[in-house]
Amino acid sequence: MTYDPVPLHRLEVPAPNELPFAIGSFDTIGPLSRAAFPHRHVFHEIVYVTSGRGTHVVDAVPWRLSPPNLCAVAPGQVHHWRGVSGLNGWVVLFTDDFLLEHPEDRETLRALRERPWLRPPRDEAVRLSALLREMDREYRGRGGGFVSVLQSYLHVLLVRASRLSGGGTTAPAAERTGGTARDFGRLLEESEAGRLSVRECAARLGVSVGHLNETSSGPPGAPRGSSCGGQGCWRPSGC
């Protein structure tokens, strides 16, 4: 069995909640909602932070908590919480299957991935908190037609998130991606003749394979798709 240095979490909810969806506070979702180690999911995760101090790291980019904050983490992205205290708010988990009623939400989620740390203004923060509380009540109450109601609420949440302007406390995108590329180059130089796969490099850097491919153009003179130390480092199939 191959060891995977970045744990992959699946959405497992106990019966009778066999829905590919879950919502709750950081406490009710469980300890993994505050995981301090880099990990990734096969599902989407939306976190709405209402209080706390520390940092949320997404694909090696640190975002300092300045509540309220809204963040969407896509399947495969690597993230973790660093040095947090007093972390509270809401966590929403769901798979692509839950988006069937609103397939356009997939495009919204892709756009949110480019703006992973949003800070809503006060009036919108109040509305988002009210919406999440209502989603939680609907999920717990499980009344007639609750699945379609939850799908509609999720659609509203994503649309409202997409309206927010990006905000955060980290460097501009160009500087962030340049830092990842430099770290990648140093990692290859320090390894044995650069004999690391994309997955191994991404794991050591604490980023997703997709992020590493997007932000690094490979070793000098090596086009995408070429090998790195003979290991197919730039081949997407190496994920």
mmCIF file of N, CA, C and O in Angstrom, residues 1-9 36-40 78-80 187 196-209 238-239:
data_model
loop_
_atom_site.group_PDB
_atom_site.id
_atom_site.type_symbol
_atom_site.label_atom_id
_atom_site.label_comp_id
_atom_site.label_asym_id
_atom_site.label_seq_id
_atom_site.Cartn_x
_atom_site.Cartn_y
_atom_site.Cartn_z
ATOM 1 N N MET A 1 0.847 -1.192 0.000
ATOM 2 C CA MET A 1 0.000 0.000 0.000
ATOM 3 C C MET A 1 0.883 1.243 0.000
ATOM 4 O O MET A 1 1.824 1.338 0.776
ATOM 5 N N THR A 2 0.586 2.213 -0.845
ATOM 6 C CA THR A 2 1.372 3.434 -0.949
ATOM 7 C C THR A 2 0.955 4.417 0.138
ATOM 8 O O THR A 2 -0.236 4.670 0.340
ATOM 9 N N TYR A 3 1.925 4.968 0.837
ATOM 10 C CA TYR A 3 1.642 5.946 1.886
ATOM 11 C C TYR A 3 1.350 7.290 1.263
ATOM 12 O O TYR A 3 2.093 7.776 0.415
ATOM 13 N N ASP A 4 0.251 7.906 1.653
ATOM 14 C CA ASP A 4 -0.122 9.227 1.158
ATOM 15 C C ASP A 4 0.133 10.232 2.267
ATOM 16 O O ASP A 4 -0.535 10.191 3.308
ATOM 17 N N PRO A 5 1.106 11.145 2.110
ATOM 18 C CA PRO A 5 1.452 12.076 3.181
ATOM 19 C C PRO A 5 0.389 13.133 3.441
ATOM 20 O O PRO A 5 0.470 13.842 4.434
ATOM 21 N N VAL A 6 -0.577 13.294 2.529
ATOM 22 C CA VAL A 6 -1.649 14.259 2.737
ATOM 23 C C VAL A 6 -2.954 13.485 2.880
ATOM 24 O O VAL A 6 -3.488 12.960 1.901
ATOM 25 N N PRO A 7 -3.504 13.362 4.090
ATOM 26 C CA PRO A 7 -4.717 12.576 4.290
ATOM 27 C C PRO A 7 -5.865 13.043 3.414
ATOM 28 O O PRO A 7 -6.068 14.246 3.214
ATOM 29 N N LEU A 8 -6.625 12.086 2.891
ATOM 30 C CA LEU A 8 -7.787 12.372 2.050
ATOM 31 C C LEU A 8 -9.036 12.025 2.846
ATOM 32 O O LEU A 8 -9.250 10.880 3.224
ATOM 33 N N HIS A 9 -9.856 13.026 3.132
ATOM 34 C CA HIS A 9 -11.047 12.828 3.935
ATOM 35 C C HIS A 9 -12.278 12.682 3.043
ATOM 36 O O HIS A 9 -12.444 13.408 2.061
ATOM 37 N N ALA A 36 -5.275 20.723 12.387
ATOM 38 C CA ALA A 36 -4.062 21.529 12.306
ATOM 39 C C ALA A 36 -3.015 20.909 11.395
ATOM 40 O O ALA A 36 -1.895 21.408 11.308
ATOM 41 N N PHE A 37 -3.360 19.812 10.707
ATOM 42 C CA PHE A 37 -2.424 19.158 9.789
ATOM 43 C C PHE A 37 -2.953 19.284 8.360
ATOM 44 O O PHE A 37 -4.165 19.262 8.118
ATOM 45 N N PRO A 38 -2.066 19.437 7.375
ATOM 46 C CA PRO A 38 -2.519 19.547 5.987
ATOM 47 C C PRO A 38 -3.310 18.316 5.561
ATOM 48 O O PRO A 38 -2.895 17.184 5.802
ATOM 49 N N HIS A 39 -4.456 18.546 4.927
ATOM 50 C CA HIS A 39 -5.309 17.457 4.472
ATOM 51 C C HIS A 39 -6.152 17.952 3.310
ATOM 52 O O HIS A 39 -6.171 19.140 2.985
ATOM 53 N N ARG A 40 -6.855 17.036 2.679
ATOM 54 C CA ARG A 40 -7.710 17.381 1.541
ATOM 55 C C ARG A 40 -8.958 16.529 1.595
ATOM 56 O O ARG A 40 -9.041 15.584 2.374
ATOM 57 N N VAL A 78 -5.491 21.452 -0.582
ATOM 58 C CA VAL A 78 -4.862 21.123 0.695
ATOM 59 C C VAL A 78 -5.011 22.316 1.635
ATOM 60 O O VAL A 78 -4.680 23.445 1.269
ATOM 61 N N HIS A 79 -5.530 22.068 2.819
ATOM 62 C CA HIS A 79 -5.693 23.175 3.765
ATOM 63 C C HIS A 79 -5.537 22.677 5.194
ATOM 64 O O HIS A 79 -5.600 21.484 5.475
ATOM 65 N N HIS A 80 -5.328 23.629 6.106
ATOM 66 C CA HIS A 80 -5.290 23.338 7.536
ATOM 67 C C HIS A 80 -5.356 24.649 8.309
ATOM 68 O O HIS A 80 -5.174 25.732 7.747
ATOM 69 N N LEU A 187 12.952 22.462 -3.493
ATOM 70 C CA LEU A 187 12.664 21.085 -3.111
ATOM 71 C C LEU A 187 13.301 20.113 -4.091
ATOM 72 O O LEU A 187 13.883 19.095 -3.699
ATOM 73 N N LEU A 196 11.180 13.136 -7.613
ATOM 74 C CA LEU A 196 9.947 13.207 -6.845
ATOM 75 C C LEU A 196 8.778 13.349 -7.809
ATOM 76 O O LEU A 196 8.881 14.045 -8.819
ATOM 77 N N SER A 197 7.679 12.699 -7.484
ATOM 78 C CA SER A 197 6.486 12.849 -8.320
ATOM 79 C C SER A 197 5.783 14.143 -7.973
ATOM 80 O O SER A 197 6.075 14.787 -6.961
ATOM 81 N N VAL A 198 4.827 14.539 -8.814
ATOM 82 C CA VAL A 198 4.032 15.724 -8.534
ATOM 83 C C VAL A 198 3.341 15.580 -7.181
ATOM 84 O O VAL A 198 3.326 16.505 -6.366
ATOM 85 N N ARG A 199 2.764 14.404 -6.944
ATOM 86 C CA ARG A 199 2.060 14.186 -5.673
ATOM 87 C C ARG A 199 2.992 14.374 -4.479
ATOM 88 O O ARG A 199 2.642 15.003 -3.485
ATOM 89 N N GLU A 200 4.225 13.820 -4.574
ATOM 90 C CA GLU A 200 5.160 13.925 -3.466
ATOM 91 C C GLU A 200 5.598 15.373 -3.247
ATOM 92 O O GLU A 200 5.701 15.825 -2.112
ATOM 93 N N CYS A 201 5.837 16.090 -4.365
ATOM 94 C CA CYS A 201 6.238 17.494 -4.246
ATOM 95 C C CYS A 201 5.123 18.317 -3.610
ATOM 96 O O CYS A 201 5.355 19.128 -2.710
ATOM 97 N N ALA A 202 3.895 18.113 -4.101
ATOM 98 C CA ALA A 202 2.757 18.873 -3.581
ATOM 99 C C ALA A 202 2.552 18.585 -2.098
ATOM 100 O O ALA A 202 2.275 19.492 -1.303
ATOM 101 N N ALA A 203 2.705 17.312 -1.707
ATOM 102 C CA ALA A 203 2.512 16.939 -0.309
ATOM 103 C C ALA A 203 3.535 17.629 0.590
ATOM 104 O O ALA A 203 3.208 18.132 1.661
ATOM 105 N N ARG A 204 4.775 17.672 0.142
ATOM 106 C CA ARG A 204 5.817 18.276 0.966
ATOM 107 C C ARG A 204 5.640 19.781 1.075
ATOM 108 O O ARG A 204 6.041 20.399 2.061
ATOM 109 N N LEU A 205 5.042 20.391 0.033
ATOM 110 C CA LEU A 205 4.804 21.826 0.056
ATOM 111 C C LEU A 205 3.477 22.175 0.719
ATOM 112 O O LEU A 205 3.193 23.341 0.984
ATOM 113 N N GLY A 206 2.632 21.164 0.959
ATOM 114 C CA GLY A 206 1.337 21.410 1.568
ATOM 115 C C GLY A 206 0.349 22.072 0.634
ATOM 116 O O GLY A 206 -0.483 22.870 1.050
ATOM 117 N N VAL A 207 0.426 21.759 -0.682
ATOM 118 C CA VAL A 207 -0.506 22.309 -1.665
ATOM 119 C C VAL A 207 -1.120 21.163 -2.453
ATOM 120 O O VAL A 207 -0.654 20.029 -2.398
ATOM 121 N N SER A 208 -2.178 21.474 -3.213
ATOM 122 C CA SER A 208 -2.779 20.459 -4.060
ATOM 123 C C SER A 208 -1.951 20.291 -5.324
ATOM 124 O O SER A 208 -1.188 21.183 -5.718
ATOM 125 N N VAL A 209 -2.114 19.148 -5.989
ATOM 126 C CA VAL A 209 -1.387 18.895 -7.235
ATOM 127 C C VAL A 209 -1.775 19.923 -8.281
ATOM 128 O O VAL A 209 -0.930 20.450 -9.010
ATOM 129 N N GLY A 238 0.318 11.829 -13.006
ATOM 130 C CA GLY A 238 1.111 11.570 -11.825
ATOM 131 C C GLY A 238 0.422 12.004 -10.544
ATOM 132 O O GLY A 238 0.959 11.845 -9.469
ATOM 133 N N CYS A 239 -0.812 12.598 -10.667
ATOM 134 C CA CYS A 239 -1.520 13.058 -9.480
ATOM 135 C C CYS A 239 -1.852 11.878 -8.586
ATOM 136 O O CYS A 239 -2.313 10.878 -9.065
#
